[in-house]
Amino acid sequence: MNQHHRTPGATGRTRTTTAALRRALRRETAGTVALLTDEEDFTAMLQYETFAFDDHGRYLAHVEELLEALARQGGHTTVALFDPEDYADYCADTGLDPDRPTSRSRYTAERAATGPRVTYTGQSLDALVPLLVDIAVRRATWEYATLLLTDAGSCADCGQDIGRASFDRASQLLLSLLDAAGPGTHHLVCSVPAESDQLIALLHTTRDTNGPARLDSAESAEFVTVLAAGIALLAPGGLVLRTSTRGAPDRLHGWRLHHGRLVPLTEAEVFDAYCTDARTGEPIAPEPHVDYRAGFPLTPDDPTHHPH
């Protein structure tokens, strides 16, 4: 009977190889850290005895240390937003005990797959938290605007689905606006008052001398959805465009949303909109190196589009 003997050197090599394989596996394993971004959300978690922290600042410091440790291991880490109210609803729906760490980790894993999240790349929490909150606000705005379109119903005159028709119309208006804006870096803001919130969507895009504007699919979908909600609701919203080109002042244009159509503002109206404090009504000094210009006419209205 043959016996296999391992020398101390061979055993050492086996252990080293195993450790190296485990480190390699950790580098290929994605991780998720859920973050309580503000004091109010943190305080809501103090009701759970198994929640180990009692100071938000100390909690954030520990989270940052954890993220740095995970980064040193070489793995991919996602930071998600932890919403205590949503967590309580999740536990009620699934029958989980909310006062258990395993429940919080399960919630984190499931919600992080579809909810607001940011990839950790070594940035400080001072930079990461505002970005995560901004993504969460944008997501909530998009979801609310989508709900408004879904609930808009059908046109009483022609039976057309108002939400779908408004989305198509908003898409046409955006393409028409960017086509007329020409080359440059464009920053657009659309604001629409709704029943329980002020919907605001932002869009950044760049267009070269040749070719169409380069659009981020998620950002443009959010922008079009908010504009479409204003069209569907016949809301008195507004849209502003800021264009930057090298060697020239920035150009500011504006439109008001009126009965589902974008009506160009005059140069004076654009100036007043930018140079008036929205809260106090007091004048604000105009920005240097900025031209305040009238909104330009967009593609003529689709004859099939009409107020409902």
Short mmCIF file of C-alpha atoms in Angstrom, two decimals, residues 30-303:
data_model
loop_
_atom_site.label_atom_id
_atom_site.label_comp_id
_atom_site.label_asym_id
_atom_site.label_seq_id
_atom_site.Cartn_x
_atom_site.Cartn_y
_atom_site.Cartn_z
CA ALA A 30 -19.83 41.95 -4.71
CA GLY A 31 -20.86 43.53 -1.43
CA THR A 32 -23.57 45.98 -0.42
CA VAL A 33 -23.58 48.43 2.47
CA ALA A 34 -26.87 50.14 3.42
CA LEU A 35 -26.51 53.70 4.67
CA LEU A 36 -28.69 55.79 6.97
CA THR A 37 -27.85 59.17 5.47
CA ASP A 38 -29.51 61.57 7.91
CA GLU A 39 -30.11 61.96 11.63
CA GLU A 40 -33.88 61.43 11.37
CA ASP A 41 -33.54 58.03 9.67
CA PHE A 42 -30.82 57.05 12.12
CA THR A 43 -33.02 57.95 15.08
CA ALA A 44 -35.84 55.80 13.71
CA MET A 45 -33.57 52.74 13.92
CA LEU A 46 -32.88 53.25 17.64
CA GLN A 47 -36.16 51.49 18.43
CA TYR A 48 -34.50 48.18 17.58
CA GLU A 49 -32.43 46.67 20.42
CA THR A 50 -30.16 44.82 18.00
CA PHE A 51 -29.17 48.07 16.27
CA ALA A 52 -25.72 48.57 17.71
CA PHE A 53 -25.22 52.33 17.35
CA ASP A 54 -26.44 55.31 19.37
CA ASP A 55 -24.62 58.21 17.68
CA HIS A 56 -25.05 59.10 14.00
CA GLY A 57 -21.60 60.67 13.63
CA ARG A 58 -19.89 57.61 15.12
CA TYR A 59 -22.04 55.37 12.92
CA LEU A 60 -20.93 57.22 9.78
CA ALA A 61 -17.29 56.95 10.85
CA HIS A 62 -17.63 53.17 11.23
CA VAL A 63 -19.36 52.90 7.84
CA GLU A 64 -16.49 54.78 6.21
CA GLU A 65 -13.95 52.50 7.89
CA LEU A 66 -15.88 49.47 6.66
CA LEU A 67 -15.98 50.77 3.08
CA GLU A 68 -12.25 51.44 3.14
CA ALA A 69 -11.57 47.91 4.46
CA LEU A 70 -13.72 46.37 1.72
CA ALA A 71 -11.91 48.45 -0.89
CA ARG A 72 -8.54 47.18 0.37
CA GLN A 73 -9.75 43.63 -0.24
CA GLY A 74 -10.28 44.54 -3.89
CA GLY A 75 -13.98 43.71 -4.14
CA HIS A 76 -16.83 45.69 -5.70
CA THR A 77 -18.97 47.48 -3.10
CA THR A 78 -22.30 49.17 -3.63
CA VAL A 79 -23.72 51.70 -1.17
CA ALA A 80 -27.51 51.70 -0.99
CA LEU A 81 -29.97 53.92 0.82
CA PHE A 82 -31.56 52.42 3.93
CA ASP A 83 -35.11 53.72 4.41
CA PRO A 84 -36.46 52.84 7.90
CA GLU A 85 -40.11 53.35 6.91
CA ASP A 86 -39.75 51.18 3.82
CA TYR A 87 -37.88 48.63 5.93
CA ALA A 88 -40.74 48.39 8.42
CA ASP A 89 -43.21 47.88 5.56
CA TYR A 90 -40.93 45.25 4.04
CA CYS A 91 -40.76 43.29 7.30
CA ALA A 92 -44.54 43.49 7.72
CA ASP A 93 -45.08 42.18 4.18
CA THR A 94 -42.56 39.34 4.49
CA GLY A 95 -43.27 38.37 8.09
CA LEU A 96 -39.70 39.08 9.18
CA ASP A 97 -38.76 40.33 12.64
CA PRO A 98 -37.44 43.88 12.06
CA ASP A 99 -35.31 43.65 15.20
CA ARG A 100 -32.91 41.10 13.72
CA PRO A 101 -29.68 41.83 11.84
CA THR A 102 -30.50 39.09 9.31
CA SER A 103 -33.74 40.92 8.43
CA ARG A 104 -31.80 44.14 7.81
CA SER A 105 -29.24 42.36 5.66
CA ARG A 106 -31.96 40.64 3.61
CA TYR A 107 -33.74 43.96 3.09
CA THR A 108 -30.47 45.56 2.04
CA ALA A 109 -29.71 42.85 -0.50
CA GLU A 110 -33.17 42.91 -2.08
CA ARG A 111 -33.71 46.67 -2.12
CA ALA A 112 -30.19 47.42 -3.34
CA ALA A 113 -30.86 45.43 -6.49
CA THR A 114 -33.44 47.95 -7.71
CA GLY A 115 -33.28 50.97 -5.41
CA PRO A 116 -30.99 54.03 -5.21
CA ARG A 117 -27.34 52.98 -5.04
CA VAL A 118 -23.83 54.26 -5.68
CA THR A 119 -20.66 52.34 -6.46
CA TYR A 120 -17.98 52.96 -3.85
CA THR A 121 -14.74 54.02 -5.50
CA GLY A 122 -12.89 55.40 -2.50
CA GLN A 123 -14.78 58.69 -2.28
CA SER A 124 -15.44 60.23 1.13
CA LEU A 125 -18.90 60.05 2.68
CA ASP A 126 -19.10 63.83 2.32
CA ALA A 127 -19.08 63.28 -1.43
CA LEU A 128 -20.98 59.99 -1.49
CA VAL A 129 -23.98 60.92 0.69
CA PRO A 130 -25.21 63.90 -1.41
CA LEU A 131 -24.85 61.79 -4.56
CA LEU A 132 -26.87 58.95 -3.04
CA VAL A 133 -29.57 61.33 -1.79
CA ASP A 134 -29.75 63.00 -5.21
CA ILE A 135 -30.24 59.63 -6.90
CA ALA A 136 -32.98 58.76 -4.39
CA VAL A 137 -34.80 62.06 -5.01
CA ARG A 138 -34.55 61.58 -8.77
CA ARG A 139 -35.89 58.04 -8.46
CA ALA A 140 -38.83 59.18 -6.32
CA THR A 141 -39.60 62.01 -8.76
CA TRP A 142 -39.54 59.64 -11.72
CA GLU A 143 -41.79 57.12 -9.95
CA TYR A 144 -44.30 59.82 -8.96
CA ALA A 145 -44.35 61.32 -12.47
CA THR A 146 -44.83 57.84 -13.93
CA LEU A 147 -47.78 57.27 -11.58
CA LEU A 148 -49.33 60.55 -12.71
CA LEU A 149 -49.06 59.48 -16.35
CA THR A 150 -50.54 56.06 -15.57
CA ASP A 151 -53.49 57.65 -13.77
CA ALA A 152 -54.14 60.28 -16.46
CA GLY A 153 -56.72 58.09 -18.19
CA SER A 154 -58.04 58.54 -21.73
CA CYS A 155 -58.99 61.61 -23.72
CA ALA A 156 -62.75 62.25 -23.50
CA ASP A 157 -62.86 63.30 -27.17
CA CYS A 158 -60.77 60.67 -28.97
CA GLY A 159 -60.12 57.94 -26.42
CA GLN A 160 -56.34 58.36 -26.73
CA ASP A 161 -54.24 57.28 -23.74
CA ILE A 162 -53.23 60.66 -22.28
CA GLY A 163 -50.13 59.40 -20.48
CA ARG A 164 -48.68 57.62 -23.50
CA ALA A 165 -49.50 60.50 -25.87
CA SER A 166 -47.95 63.01 -23.43
CA PHE A 167 -44.77 60.94 -23.15
CA ASP A 168 -44.45 60.74 -26.93
CA ARG A 169 -45.05 64.49 -27.18
CA ALA A 170 -42.44 65.25 -24.50
CA SER A 171 -39.90 63.06 -26.31
CA GLN A 172 -40.51 64.97 -29.54
CA LEU A 173 -40.15 68.31 -27.78
CA LEU A 174 -36.84 67.31 -26.17
CA LEU A 175 -35.36 66.16 -29.47
CA SER A 176 -36.60 69.31 -31.20
CA LEU A 177 -35.12 71.51 -28.46
CA LEU A 178 -31.71 69.83 -28.54
CA ASP A 179 -31.64 69.93 -32.32
CA ALA A 180 -32.34 73.68 -32.31
CA ALA A 181 -29.88 74.34 -29.46
CA GLY A 182 -26.94 73.33 -31.64
CA PRO A 183 -23.44 72.26 -30.54
CA GLY A 184 -22.27 72.73 -26.96
CA THR A 185 -22.78 71.42 -23.45
CA HIS A 186 -26.43 71.71 -22.49
CA HIS A 187 -27.97 71.77 -19.02
CA LEU A 188 -31.79 71.56 -18.92
CA VAL A 189 -34.14 71.95 -15.96
CA CYS A 190 -37.85 71.13 -16.12
CA SER A 191 -40.14 72.12 -13.24
CA VAL A 192 -43.76 71.00 -12.95
CA PRO A 193 -46.09 71.62 -9.99
CA ALA A 194 -48.06 68.53 -8.98
CA GLU A 195 -50.70 67.93 -6.33
CA SER A 196 -48.35 66.86 -3.54
CA ASP A 197 -44.91 67.83 -4.80
CA GLN A 198 -42.88 70.04 -7.11
CA LEU A 199 -41.45 67.79 -9.80
CA ILE A 200 -37.98 68.84 -10.96
CA ALA A 201 -35.88 66.99 -13.52
CA LEU A 202 -32.35 67.73 -14.74
CA LEU A 203 -30.66 66.70 -17.94
CA HIS A 204 -27.02 67.14 -18.99
CA THR A 205 -25.92 66.47 -22.54
CA THR A 206 -23.19 67.37 -25.01
CA ARG A 207 -23.54 67.80 -28.74
CA ASP A 208 -20.61 68.03 -31.13
CA THR A 209 -20.63 70.06 -34.33
CA ASN A 210 -21.62 66.93 -36.23
CA GLY A 211 -24.11 64.39 -34.94
CA PRO A 212 -26.93 64.35 -32.39
CA ALA A 213 -26.71 65.13 -28.70
CA ARG A 214 -25.33 62.34 -26.50
CA LEU A 215 -28.02 61.40 -23.98
CA ASP A 216 -27.86 59.29 -20.84
CA SER A 217 -30.80 56.90 -21.21
CA ALA A 218 -31.86 56.96 -17.54
CA GLU A 219 -31.50 60.72 -17.12
CA SER A 220 -33.33 61.49 -20.36
CA ALA A 221 -36.16 59.08 -19.44
CA GLU A 222 -36.60 60.86 -16.09
CA PHE A 223 -36.59 64.26 -17.78
CA VAL A 224 -39.11 63.26 -20.46
CA THR A 225 -41.39 61.66 -17.85
CA VAL A 226 -41.55 64.85 -15.77
CA LEU A 227 -42.17 67.00 -18.85
CA ALA A 228 -44.83 64.52 -19.97
CA ALA A 229 -46.53 64.77 -16.57
CA GLY A 230 -46.75 68.54 -17.02
CA ILE A 231 -48.26 68.06 -20.48
CA ALA A 232 -50.76 65.48 -19.24
CA LEU A 233 -51.81 67.59 -16.24
CA LEU A 234 -51.92 70.82 -18.28
CA ALA A 235 -49.74 72.19 -15.46
CA PRO A 236 -48.17 75.68 -15.56
CA GLY A 237 -44.57 74.47 -15.45
CA GLY A 238 -41.40 75.71 -17.05
CA LEU A 239 -38.22 74.64 -18.80
CA VAL A 240 -34.86 76.37 -18.96
CA LEU A 241 -31.80 75.62 -21.07
CA ARG A 242 -28.22 76.69 -20.38
CA THR A 243 -25.71 76.15 -23.18
CA SER A 244 -21.94 76.44 -22.78
CA THR A 245 -19.51 76.63 -25.66
CA ARG A 246 -15.77 77.27 -25.53
CA GLY A 247 -14.74 80.90 -25.86
CA ALA A 248 -18.27 82.34 -25.60
CA PRO A 249 -20.64 83.41 -22.80
CA ASP A 250 -23.20 80.89 -21.61
CA ARG A 251 -26.61 81.25 -23.24
CA LEU A 252 -29.80 81.00 -21.16
CA HIS A 253 -33.18 80.30 -22.79
CA GLY A 254 -36.58 79.65 -21.22
CA TRP A 255 -40.07 78.36 -21.97
CA ARG A 256 -43.28 78.14 -20.00
CA LEU A 257 -45.53 75.11 -20.12
CA HIS A 258 -49.00 76.32 -21.10
CA HIS A 259 -51.89 73.96 -21.90
CA GLY A 260 -49.48 71.17 -22.73
CA ARG A 261 -47.25 73.27 -24.99
CA LEU A 262 -43.84 74.90 -24.50
CA VAL A 263 -44.22 78.62 -25.17
CA PRO A 264 -40.95 80.61 -25.57
CA LEU A 265 -40.26 83.25 -22.93
CA THR A 266 -39.08 86.69 -24.02
CA GLU A 267 -35.55 87.84 -23.23
CA ALA A 268 -36.92 90.05 -20.43
CA GLU A 269 -38.88 87.14 -18.94
CA VAL A 270 -35.79 84.92 -18.98
CA PHE A 271 -33.76 87.67 -17.29
CA ASP A 272 -36.45 88.18 -14.63
CA ALA A 273 -36.69 84.43 -13.98
CA TYR A 274 -32.96 84.09 -13.37
CA CYS A 275 -32.41 87.41 -11.62
CA THR A 276 -35.24 87.29 -9.08
CA ASP A 277 -35.12 85.47 -5.74
CA ALA A 278 -37.94 82.92 -5.88
CA ARG A 279 -38.56 83.17 -2.11
CA THR A 280 -38.36 86.90 -1.51
CA GLY A 281 -39.03 88.38 -4.95
CA GLU A 282 -35.94 90.57 -4.53
CA PRO A 283 -33.66 91.14 -7.54
CA ILE A 284 -30.46 89.12 -7.88
CA ALA A 285 -27.38 90.37 -9.69
CA PRO A 286 -27.05 88.77 -13.14
CA GLU A 287 -24.25 86.27 -13.60
CA PRO A 288 -21.14 87.49 -15.40
CA HIS A 289 -20.41 86.10 -18.86
CA VAL A 290 -24.01 84.98 -19.36
CA ASP A 291 -26.38 86.01 -22.15
CA TYR A 292 -30.07 85.97 -21.26
CA ARG A 293 -31.98 85.15 -24.44
CA ALA A 294 -35.56 84.45 -25.46
CA GLY A 295 -36.67 80.86 -25.87
CA PHE A 296 -36.60 79.81 -29.49
CA PRO A 297 -39.63 78.31 -31.31
CA LEU A 298 -39.74 74.54 -31.32
CA THR A 299 -41.17 72.16 -33.89
CA PRO A 300 -44.78 73.16 -34.69
CA ASP A 301 -47.33 71.40 -32.56
CA ASP A 302 -48.45 67.97 -33.63
CA PRO A 303 -51.97 68.43 -35.03
#
